[in-house]
CSV table of C-alpha atoms in Angstrom, one decimal:
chain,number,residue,atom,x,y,z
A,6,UNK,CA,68.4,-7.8,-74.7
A,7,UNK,CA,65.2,-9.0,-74.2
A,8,UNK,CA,62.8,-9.7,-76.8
A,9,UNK,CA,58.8,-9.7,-77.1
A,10,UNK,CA,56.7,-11.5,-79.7
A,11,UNK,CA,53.7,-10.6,-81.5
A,12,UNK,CA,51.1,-12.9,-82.6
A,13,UNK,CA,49.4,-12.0,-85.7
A,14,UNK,CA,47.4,-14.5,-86.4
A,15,UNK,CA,47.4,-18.3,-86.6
A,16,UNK,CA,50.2,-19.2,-88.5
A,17,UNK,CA,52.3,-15.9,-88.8
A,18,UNK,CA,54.9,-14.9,-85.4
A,19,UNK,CA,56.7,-11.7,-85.8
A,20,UNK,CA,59.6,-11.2,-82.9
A,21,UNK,CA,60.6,-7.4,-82.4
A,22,UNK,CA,63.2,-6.6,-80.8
A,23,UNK,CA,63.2,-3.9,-77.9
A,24,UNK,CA,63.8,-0.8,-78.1
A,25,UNK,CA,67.1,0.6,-77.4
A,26,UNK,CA,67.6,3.5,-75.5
A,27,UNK,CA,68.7,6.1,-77.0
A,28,UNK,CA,72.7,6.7,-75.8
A,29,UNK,CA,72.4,10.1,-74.8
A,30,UNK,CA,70.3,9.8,-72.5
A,31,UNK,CA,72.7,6.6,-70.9
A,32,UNK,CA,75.6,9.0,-70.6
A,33,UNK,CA,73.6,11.9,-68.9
A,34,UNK,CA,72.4,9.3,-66.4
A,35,UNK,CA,76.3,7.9,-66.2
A,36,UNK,CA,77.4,11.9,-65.7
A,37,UNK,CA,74.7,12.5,-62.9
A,38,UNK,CA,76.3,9.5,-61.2
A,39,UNK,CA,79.5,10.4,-61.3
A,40,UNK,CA,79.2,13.9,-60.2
A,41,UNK,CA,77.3,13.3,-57.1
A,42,UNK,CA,79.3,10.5,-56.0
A,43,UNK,CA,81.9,12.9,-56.1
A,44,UNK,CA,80.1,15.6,-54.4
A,45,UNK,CA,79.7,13.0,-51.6
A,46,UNK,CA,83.1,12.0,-51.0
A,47,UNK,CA,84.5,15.3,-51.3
A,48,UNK,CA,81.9,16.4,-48.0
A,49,UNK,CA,83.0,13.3,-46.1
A,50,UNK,CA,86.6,14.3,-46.7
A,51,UNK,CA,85.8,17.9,-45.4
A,52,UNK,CA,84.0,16.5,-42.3
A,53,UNK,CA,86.7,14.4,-41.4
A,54,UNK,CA,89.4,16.7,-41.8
A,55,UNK,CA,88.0,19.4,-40.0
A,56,UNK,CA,89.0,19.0,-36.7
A,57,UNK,CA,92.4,19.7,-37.7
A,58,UNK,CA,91.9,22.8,-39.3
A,59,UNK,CA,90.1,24.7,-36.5
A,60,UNK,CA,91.4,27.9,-34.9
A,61,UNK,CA,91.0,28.9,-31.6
A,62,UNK,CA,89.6,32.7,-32.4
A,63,UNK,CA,87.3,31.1,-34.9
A,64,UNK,CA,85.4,29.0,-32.2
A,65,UNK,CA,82.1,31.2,-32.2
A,66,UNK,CA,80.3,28.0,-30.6
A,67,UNK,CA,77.3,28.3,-28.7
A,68,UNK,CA,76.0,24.7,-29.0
A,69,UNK,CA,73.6,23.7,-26.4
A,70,UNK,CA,70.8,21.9,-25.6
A,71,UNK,CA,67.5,23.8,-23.9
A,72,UNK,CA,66.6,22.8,-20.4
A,73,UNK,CA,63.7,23.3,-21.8
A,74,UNK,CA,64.0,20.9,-24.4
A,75,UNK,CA,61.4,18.2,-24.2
A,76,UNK,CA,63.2,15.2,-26.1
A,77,UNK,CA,62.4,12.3,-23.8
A,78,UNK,CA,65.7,11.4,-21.6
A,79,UNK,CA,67.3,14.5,-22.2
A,80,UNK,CA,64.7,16.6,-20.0
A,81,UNK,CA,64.8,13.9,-17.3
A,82,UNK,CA,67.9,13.9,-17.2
A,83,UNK,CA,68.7,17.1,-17.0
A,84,UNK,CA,66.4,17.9,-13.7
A,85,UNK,CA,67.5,16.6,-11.0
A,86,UNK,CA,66.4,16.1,-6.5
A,87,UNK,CA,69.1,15.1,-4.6
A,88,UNK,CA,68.8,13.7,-1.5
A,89,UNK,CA,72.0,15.1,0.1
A,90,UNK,CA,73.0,12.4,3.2
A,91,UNK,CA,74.3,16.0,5.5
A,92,UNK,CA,71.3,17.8,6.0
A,93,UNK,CA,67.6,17.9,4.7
A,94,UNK,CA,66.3,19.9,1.7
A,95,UNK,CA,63.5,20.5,4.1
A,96,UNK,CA,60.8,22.1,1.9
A,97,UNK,CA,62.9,22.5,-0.7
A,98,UNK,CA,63.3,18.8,-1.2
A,99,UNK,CA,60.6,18.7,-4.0
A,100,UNK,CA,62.5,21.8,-6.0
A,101,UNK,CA,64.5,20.6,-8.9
A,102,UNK,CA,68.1,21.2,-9.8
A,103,UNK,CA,70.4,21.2,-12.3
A,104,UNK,CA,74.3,19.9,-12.1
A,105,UNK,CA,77.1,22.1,-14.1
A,106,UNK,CA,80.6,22.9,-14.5
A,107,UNK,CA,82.6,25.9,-15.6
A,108,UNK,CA,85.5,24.3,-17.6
A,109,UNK,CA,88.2,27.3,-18.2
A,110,UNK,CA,91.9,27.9,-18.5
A,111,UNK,CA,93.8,29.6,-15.7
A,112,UNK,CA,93.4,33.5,-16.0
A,113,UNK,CA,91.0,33.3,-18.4
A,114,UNK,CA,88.7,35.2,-16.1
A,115,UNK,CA,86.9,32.0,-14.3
A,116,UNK,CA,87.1,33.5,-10.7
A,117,UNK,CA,85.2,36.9,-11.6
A,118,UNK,CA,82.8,34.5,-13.6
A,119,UNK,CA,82.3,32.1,-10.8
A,120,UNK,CA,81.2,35.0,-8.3
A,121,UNK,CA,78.8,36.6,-11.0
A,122,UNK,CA,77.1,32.8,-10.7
A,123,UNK,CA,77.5,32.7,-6.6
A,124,UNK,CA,75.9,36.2,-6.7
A,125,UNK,CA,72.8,34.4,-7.5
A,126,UNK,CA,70.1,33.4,-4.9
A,127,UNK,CA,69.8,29.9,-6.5
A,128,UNK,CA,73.2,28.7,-7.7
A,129,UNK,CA,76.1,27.1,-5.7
A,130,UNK,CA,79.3,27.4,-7.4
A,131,UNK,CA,82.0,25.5,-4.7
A,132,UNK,CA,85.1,27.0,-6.4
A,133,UNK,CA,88.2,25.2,-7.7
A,134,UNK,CA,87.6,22.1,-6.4
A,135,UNK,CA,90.4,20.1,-8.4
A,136,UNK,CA,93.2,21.9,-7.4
A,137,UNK,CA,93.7,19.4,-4.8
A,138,UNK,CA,95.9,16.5,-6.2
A,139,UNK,CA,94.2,14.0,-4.1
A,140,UNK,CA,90.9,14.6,-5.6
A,141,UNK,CA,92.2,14.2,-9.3
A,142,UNK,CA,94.4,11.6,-8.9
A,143,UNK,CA,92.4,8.8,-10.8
A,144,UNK,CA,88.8,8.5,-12.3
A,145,UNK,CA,87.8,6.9,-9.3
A,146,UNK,CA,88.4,10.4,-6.9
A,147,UNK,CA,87.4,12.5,-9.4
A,148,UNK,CA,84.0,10.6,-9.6
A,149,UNK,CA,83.4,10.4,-5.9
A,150,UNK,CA,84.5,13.8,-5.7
A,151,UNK,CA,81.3,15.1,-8.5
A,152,UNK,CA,78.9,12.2,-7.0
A,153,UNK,CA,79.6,14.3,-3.6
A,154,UNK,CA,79.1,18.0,-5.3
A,155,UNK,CA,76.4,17.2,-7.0
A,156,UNK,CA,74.6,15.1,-4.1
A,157,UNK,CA,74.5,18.8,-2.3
A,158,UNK,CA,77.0,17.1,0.1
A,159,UNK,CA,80.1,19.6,-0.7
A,160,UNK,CA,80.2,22.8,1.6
A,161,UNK,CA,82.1,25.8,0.9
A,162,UNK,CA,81.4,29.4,1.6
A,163,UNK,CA,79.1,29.5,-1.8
A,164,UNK,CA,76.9,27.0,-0.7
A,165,UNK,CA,73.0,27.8,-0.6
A,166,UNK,CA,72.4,24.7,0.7
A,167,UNK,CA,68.7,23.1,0.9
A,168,UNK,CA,67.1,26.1,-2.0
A,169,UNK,CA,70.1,25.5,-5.0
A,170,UNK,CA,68.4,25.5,-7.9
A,171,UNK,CA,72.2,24.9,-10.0
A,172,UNK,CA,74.9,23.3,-8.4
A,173,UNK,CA,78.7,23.1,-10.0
A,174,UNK,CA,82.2,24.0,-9.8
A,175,UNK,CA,85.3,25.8,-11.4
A,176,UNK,CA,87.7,23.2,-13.4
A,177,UNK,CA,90.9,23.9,-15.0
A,178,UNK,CA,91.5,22.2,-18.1
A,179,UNK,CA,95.1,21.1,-16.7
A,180,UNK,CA,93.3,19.2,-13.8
A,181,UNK,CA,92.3,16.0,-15.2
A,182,UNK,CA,90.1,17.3,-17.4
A,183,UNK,CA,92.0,16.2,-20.9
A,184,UNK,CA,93.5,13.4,-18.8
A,185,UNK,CA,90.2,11.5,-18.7
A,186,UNK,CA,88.0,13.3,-20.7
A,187,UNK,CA,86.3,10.4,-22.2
A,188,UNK,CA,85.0,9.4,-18.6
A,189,UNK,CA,84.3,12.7,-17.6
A,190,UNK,CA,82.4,13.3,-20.8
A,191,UNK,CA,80.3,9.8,-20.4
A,192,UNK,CA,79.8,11.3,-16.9
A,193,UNK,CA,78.5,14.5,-17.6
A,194,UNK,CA,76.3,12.8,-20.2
A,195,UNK,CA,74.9,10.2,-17.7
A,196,UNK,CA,74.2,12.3,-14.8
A,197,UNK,CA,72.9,15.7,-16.8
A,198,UNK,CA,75.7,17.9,-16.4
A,199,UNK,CA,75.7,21.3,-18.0
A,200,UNK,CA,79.2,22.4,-19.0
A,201,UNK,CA,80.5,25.9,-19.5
A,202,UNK,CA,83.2,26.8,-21.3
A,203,UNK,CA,85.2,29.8,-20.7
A,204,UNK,CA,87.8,31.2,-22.9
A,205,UNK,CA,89.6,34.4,-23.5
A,206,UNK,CA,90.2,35.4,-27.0
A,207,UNK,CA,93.2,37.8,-26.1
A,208,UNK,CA,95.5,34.9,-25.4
A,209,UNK,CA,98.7,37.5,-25.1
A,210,UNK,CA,96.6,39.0,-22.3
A,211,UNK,CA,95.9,35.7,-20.4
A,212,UNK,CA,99.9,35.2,-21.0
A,213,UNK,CA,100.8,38.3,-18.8
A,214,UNK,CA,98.0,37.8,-16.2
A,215,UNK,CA,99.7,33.8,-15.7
A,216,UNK,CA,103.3,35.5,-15.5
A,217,UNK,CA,102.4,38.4,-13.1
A,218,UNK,CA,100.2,36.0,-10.7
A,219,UNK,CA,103.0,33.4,-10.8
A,220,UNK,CA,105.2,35.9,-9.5
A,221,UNK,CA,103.2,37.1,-7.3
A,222,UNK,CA,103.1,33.7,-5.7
A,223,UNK,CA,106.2,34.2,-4.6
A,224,UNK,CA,107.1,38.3,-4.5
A,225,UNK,CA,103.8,38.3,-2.4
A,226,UNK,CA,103.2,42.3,-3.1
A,227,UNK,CA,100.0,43.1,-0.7
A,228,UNK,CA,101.8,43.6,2.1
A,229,UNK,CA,103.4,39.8,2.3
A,230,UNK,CA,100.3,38.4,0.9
A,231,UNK,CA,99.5,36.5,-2.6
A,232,UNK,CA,96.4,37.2,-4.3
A,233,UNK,CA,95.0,36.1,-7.6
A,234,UNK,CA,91.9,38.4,-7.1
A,235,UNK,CA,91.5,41.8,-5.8
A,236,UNK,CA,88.7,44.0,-4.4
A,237,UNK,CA,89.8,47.4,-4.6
A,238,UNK,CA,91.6,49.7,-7.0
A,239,UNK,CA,94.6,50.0,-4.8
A,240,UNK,CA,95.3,46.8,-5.0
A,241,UNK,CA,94.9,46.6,-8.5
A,242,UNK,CA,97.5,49.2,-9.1
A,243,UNK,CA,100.4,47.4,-6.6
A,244,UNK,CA,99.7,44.4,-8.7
A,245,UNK,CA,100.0,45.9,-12.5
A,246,UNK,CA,103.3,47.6,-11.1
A,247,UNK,CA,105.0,44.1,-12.1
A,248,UNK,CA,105.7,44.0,-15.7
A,249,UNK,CA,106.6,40.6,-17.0
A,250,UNK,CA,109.1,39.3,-19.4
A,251,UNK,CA,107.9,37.3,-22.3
A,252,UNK,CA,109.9,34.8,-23.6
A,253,UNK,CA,109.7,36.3,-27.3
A,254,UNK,CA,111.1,32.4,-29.1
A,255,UNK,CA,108.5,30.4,-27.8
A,256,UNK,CA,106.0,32.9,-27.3
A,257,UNK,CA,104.5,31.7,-31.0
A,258,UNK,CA,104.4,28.0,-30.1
A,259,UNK,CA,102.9,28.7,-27.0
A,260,UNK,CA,99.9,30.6,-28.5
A,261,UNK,CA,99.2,27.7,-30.5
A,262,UNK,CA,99.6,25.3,-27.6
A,263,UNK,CA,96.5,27.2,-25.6
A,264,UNK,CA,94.3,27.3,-28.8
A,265,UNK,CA,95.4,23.6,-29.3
A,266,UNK,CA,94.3,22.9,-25.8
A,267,UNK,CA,91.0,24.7,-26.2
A,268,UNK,CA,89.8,22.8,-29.1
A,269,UNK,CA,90.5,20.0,-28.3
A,270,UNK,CA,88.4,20.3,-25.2
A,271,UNK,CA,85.5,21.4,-27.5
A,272,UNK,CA,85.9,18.3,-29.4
A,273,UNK,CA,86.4,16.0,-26.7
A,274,UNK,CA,83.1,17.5,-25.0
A,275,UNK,CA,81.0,18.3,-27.8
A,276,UNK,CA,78.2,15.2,-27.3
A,277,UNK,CA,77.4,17.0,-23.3
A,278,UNK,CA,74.9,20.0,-23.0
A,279,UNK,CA,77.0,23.0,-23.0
A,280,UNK,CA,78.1,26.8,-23.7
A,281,UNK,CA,81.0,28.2,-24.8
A,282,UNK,CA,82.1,31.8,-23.4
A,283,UNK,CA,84.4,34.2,-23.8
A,284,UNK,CA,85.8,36.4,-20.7
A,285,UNK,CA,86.2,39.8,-23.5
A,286,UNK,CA,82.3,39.4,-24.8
A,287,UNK,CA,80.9,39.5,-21.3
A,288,UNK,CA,83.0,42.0,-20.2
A,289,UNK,CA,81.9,44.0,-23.6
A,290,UNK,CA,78.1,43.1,-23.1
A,291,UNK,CA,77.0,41.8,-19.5
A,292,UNK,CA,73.7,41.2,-20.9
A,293,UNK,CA,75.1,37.9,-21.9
A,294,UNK,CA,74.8,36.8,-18.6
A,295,UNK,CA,71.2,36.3,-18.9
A,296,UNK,CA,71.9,33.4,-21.5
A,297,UNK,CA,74.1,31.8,-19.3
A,298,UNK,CA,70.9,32.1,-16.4
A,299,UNK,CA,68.6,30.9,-19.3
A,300,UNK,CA,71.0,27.7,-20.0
A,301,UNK,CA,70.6,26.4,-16.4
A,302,UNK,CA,67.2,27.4,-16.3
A,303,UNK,CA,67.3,30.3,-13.3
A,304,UNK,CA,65.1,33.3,-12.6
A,305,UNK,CA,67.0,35.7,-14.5
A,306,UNK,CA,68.9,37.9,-11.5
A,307,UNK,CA,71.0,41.3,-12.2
A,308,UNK,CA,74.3,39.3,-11.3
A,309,UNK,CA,77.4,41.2,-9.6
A,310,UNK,CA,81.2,41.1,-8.8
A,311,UNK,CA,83.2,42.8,-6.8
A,312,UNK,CA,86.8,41.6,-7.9
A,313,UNK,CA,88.9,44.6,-9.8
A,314,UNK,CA,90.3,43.8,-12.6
A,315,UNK,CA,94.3,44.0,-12.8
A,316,UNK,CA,95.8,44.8,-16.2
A,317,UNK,CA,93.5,47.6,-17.3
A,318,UNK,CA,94.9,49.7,-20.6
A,319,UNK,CA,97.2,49.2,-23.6
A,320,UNK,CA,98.9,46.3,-22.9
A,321,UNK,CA,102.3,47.8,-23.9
A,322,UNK,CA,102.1,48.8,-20.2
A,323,UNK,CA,101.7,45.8,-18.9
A,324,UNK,CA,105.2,43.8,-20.9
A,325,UNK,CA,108.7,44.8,-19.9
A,326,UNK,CA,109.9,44.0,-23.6
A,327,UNK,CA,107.4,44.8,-25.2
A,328,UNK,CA,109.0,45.8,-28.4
A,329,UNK,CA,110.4,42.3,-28.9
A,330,UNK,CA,106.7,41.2,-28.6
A,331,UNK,CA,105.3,43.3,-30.8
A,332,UNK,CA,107.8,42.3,-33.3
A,333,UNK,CA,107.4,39.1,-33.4
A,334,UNK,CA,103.6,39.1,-33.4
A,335,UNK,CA,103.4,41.4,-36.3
A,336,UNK,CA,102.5,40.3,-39.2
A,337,UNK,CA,101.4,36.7,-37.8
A,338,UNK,CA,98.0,35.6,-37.1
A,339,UNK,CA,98.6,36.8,-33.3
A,340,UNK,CA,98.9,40.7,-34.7
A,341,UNK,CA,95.3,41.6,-33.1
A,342,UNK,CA,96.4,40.4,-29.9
A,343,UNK,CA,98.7,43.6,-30.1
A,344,UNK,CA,95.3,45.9,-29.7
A,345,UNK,CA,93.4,46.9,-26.9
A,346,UNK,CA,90.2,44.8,-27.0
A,347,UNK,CA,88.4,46.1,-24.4
C-alpha cells in the first residue's frame, strides 16, 4: 500500500503509513456491485426471451411513428410526389403522398376495412393485389409490383388517380409476406411505407368465417354465385344458413398457429412506421377510424361501408358441433372465444 513521508526537520524522517479503509465500507461497495450486475443481466435475459413468451390477445400495440414527426429522414421519407409514367398529376403534381399497406389475415375483416379507406376522397386502396401468384413469385415481382403501386401506375376501380393523398393495398400474411419479410421490411423502411396491421381477437370467429367462405367457393349459394362480401341483409342470411364443422383435435393447435403467425409478423415488422388494429375494436368504436386518418396524415372524413356482415349473434348458431367446441375450449385460454364479443 502506498506510503507518504513526513519531514520533520533536518535530521529526523518519520514514514506513515496510509490509512486503511475501513472494511465495511469495502463490502458495501462489493454488495452494490454485485446486485446491480445482477439486476442487469437478469433485464437482458427478460428482453431476449420475450419474443417467445408473447400471446396473440395480449398484443395491445399501437407503435407508430407521427407523419408529423420531424426527425430528419423520417419526415422526408415519409412524403412522397410521384411522377406516375400513365398519366399526369396535372395540378396535383405538387400535392404530397404517402405509401401504405394493410397487412391482415384472411377473414379477419380486411375487405370491410379496405372500403372504409376507399370511401375516402384522398386514399387509393387497389385491393388484394397479391393474390395473383405471378406477382409474388420472387422478391423481384413483388418489388416491381409495389414500385408500380406506389408510382400511382396501378389502376383498379379504387383509384383516385392524379389527387391521392395515400396510396396502398390489402396483403395477406400467406402471400409472401413471412416468405420475404426481411426484404419487404428493408422496403417499407426505404421507400416510407406505412403498414397496418389488422387482426381479429375472436380467432374461433375468423375460424368459421374461413370454413363457410371456403365452402361457399364451391356450394356457390347466391344464386350460382361465390361471394366473400355482401351488400344486403338477404344475402347475409343465405350465407349464415351454412353451419360449419370444426375439426374439434386440431382446433387447439390451430388457434396457436394464427396467434403464432401474427406475432411473428409484428416482430418481423416492428422497425417500419405502423398500426396495429383489431377488426372487434373498430366495429365496437368507429371513432377509431379517425386514428387510422391521423396515421397517414388525411383530412379526417366520416368513412363508410356498405358490406353486411355475415355471422351476426351467438356463435353457437353459427357451428354445427358446437358442443364438441365448446368443450374443448373450456377451461383453456380460448374459453372467451366462447362469448359473444360484439
Amino acid at each position: 500500500m502506498a506510503e507518504y513521508i513526513c519531514l520533520l526537520n533536518k535530521d529526523t524522517i518519520v514514514i506513515k503509513p496510509a490509512k486503511k479503509t475501513p472494511i465495511l465500507l469495502r463490502m458495501i461497495v462489493l454488495m452494490f456491485a454485485m446486485v446491480c450486475g445482477v439486476y442487469i443481466c437478469s433485464v437482458c435475459l427478460k428482453q431476449t426471451s420475450i419474443h417467445s413468451k408473447i400471446k396473440f390477445q395480449d398484443i395491445q400495440v399501437v407503435e407508430r411513428l407521427s407523419p408529423d414527426d420531424d426527425h430528419g429522414n423520417l419526415q422526408i421519407s415519409s412524403v412522397h410526389y410521384p411522377n406516375p409514367e400513365t398519366f399526369s398529376r396535372a395540378e396535383c403534381a405538387h400535392n404530397p403522398v404517402r405509401y401504405f399497406a394493410i397487412l391482415s389475415m384472411q377473414r379477419s375483416g380486411s375487405g370491410w376495412f379496405e372500403t372504409l379507406l376507399n370511401s375516402h376522397v384522398n386514399v387509393s386502396s387497389n385491393g388484394e393485389i397479391f393474390s395473383v401468384l405471378d406477382r409474388r413469385r420472387n422478391i423481384s415481382s413483388i418489388t416491381r409490383t409495389l414500385d408500380k403501386v406506389y408510382n400511382l401506375d396501378w389502376f383498379t376501380s379504387a383509384s383516385k388517380n392524379e389527387c391521392s393523398a395515400a396510396v396502398g393495398f390489402k396483403w395477406m400474411l400467406n402471400q409472401g409476406v413471412m416468405q420475404h419479410h426481411k426484404e419487404i421490411s428493408d422496403y417499407f423502411n426505404r421507400r416510407g411505407v406505412f403498414a397496418i396491421f389488422l387482426f381479429r381477437r375472436n380467432l374461433l370467429r375468423r375460424m368459421v368465417s374461413v370454413l363457410a367462405n371456403s365452402y361457399d367457393r364451391h356450394a356457390k349459394l347466391l344464386n350460382g354465385t361465390h361471394k366473400s362480401h355482401v351488400h344486403s341483409t338477404e344475402e347475409a342470411k343465405t350465407l349464415a344458413k351454412y353451419k360449419p364443422m370444426i375439426n374439434s383435435t386440431l382446433l387447439i393447435s390451430d388457434l396457436k398457429e394464427v396467434e403464432i403467425t401474427a406475432a411473428k409478423a409484428l416482430e418481423y415488422f416492428n422497425s417500419t412506421r405502423h398500426i396495429v388494429l383489431y377488426y372487434e375494436d373498430l366495429i365496437k368504436n368507429p371513432a377509431k377510424l379517425k386514428d387510422v386518418q391521423a396515421f397517414l396524415g388525411l383530412p379526417l372524413m366520416e368513412l363508410m361501408s356498405r358490406q353486411v356482415k355475415i355471422h351476426k349473434g351467438p356463435l353457437s348458431d353459427h357451428v354445427k358441433n358446437w358442443e364438441d367446441v365448446n368443450k374443448t375450449l373450456n377451461g383453456t385460454a380460448y374459453e372467451s372465444f366462447l362469448q359473444a364479443d360484439y
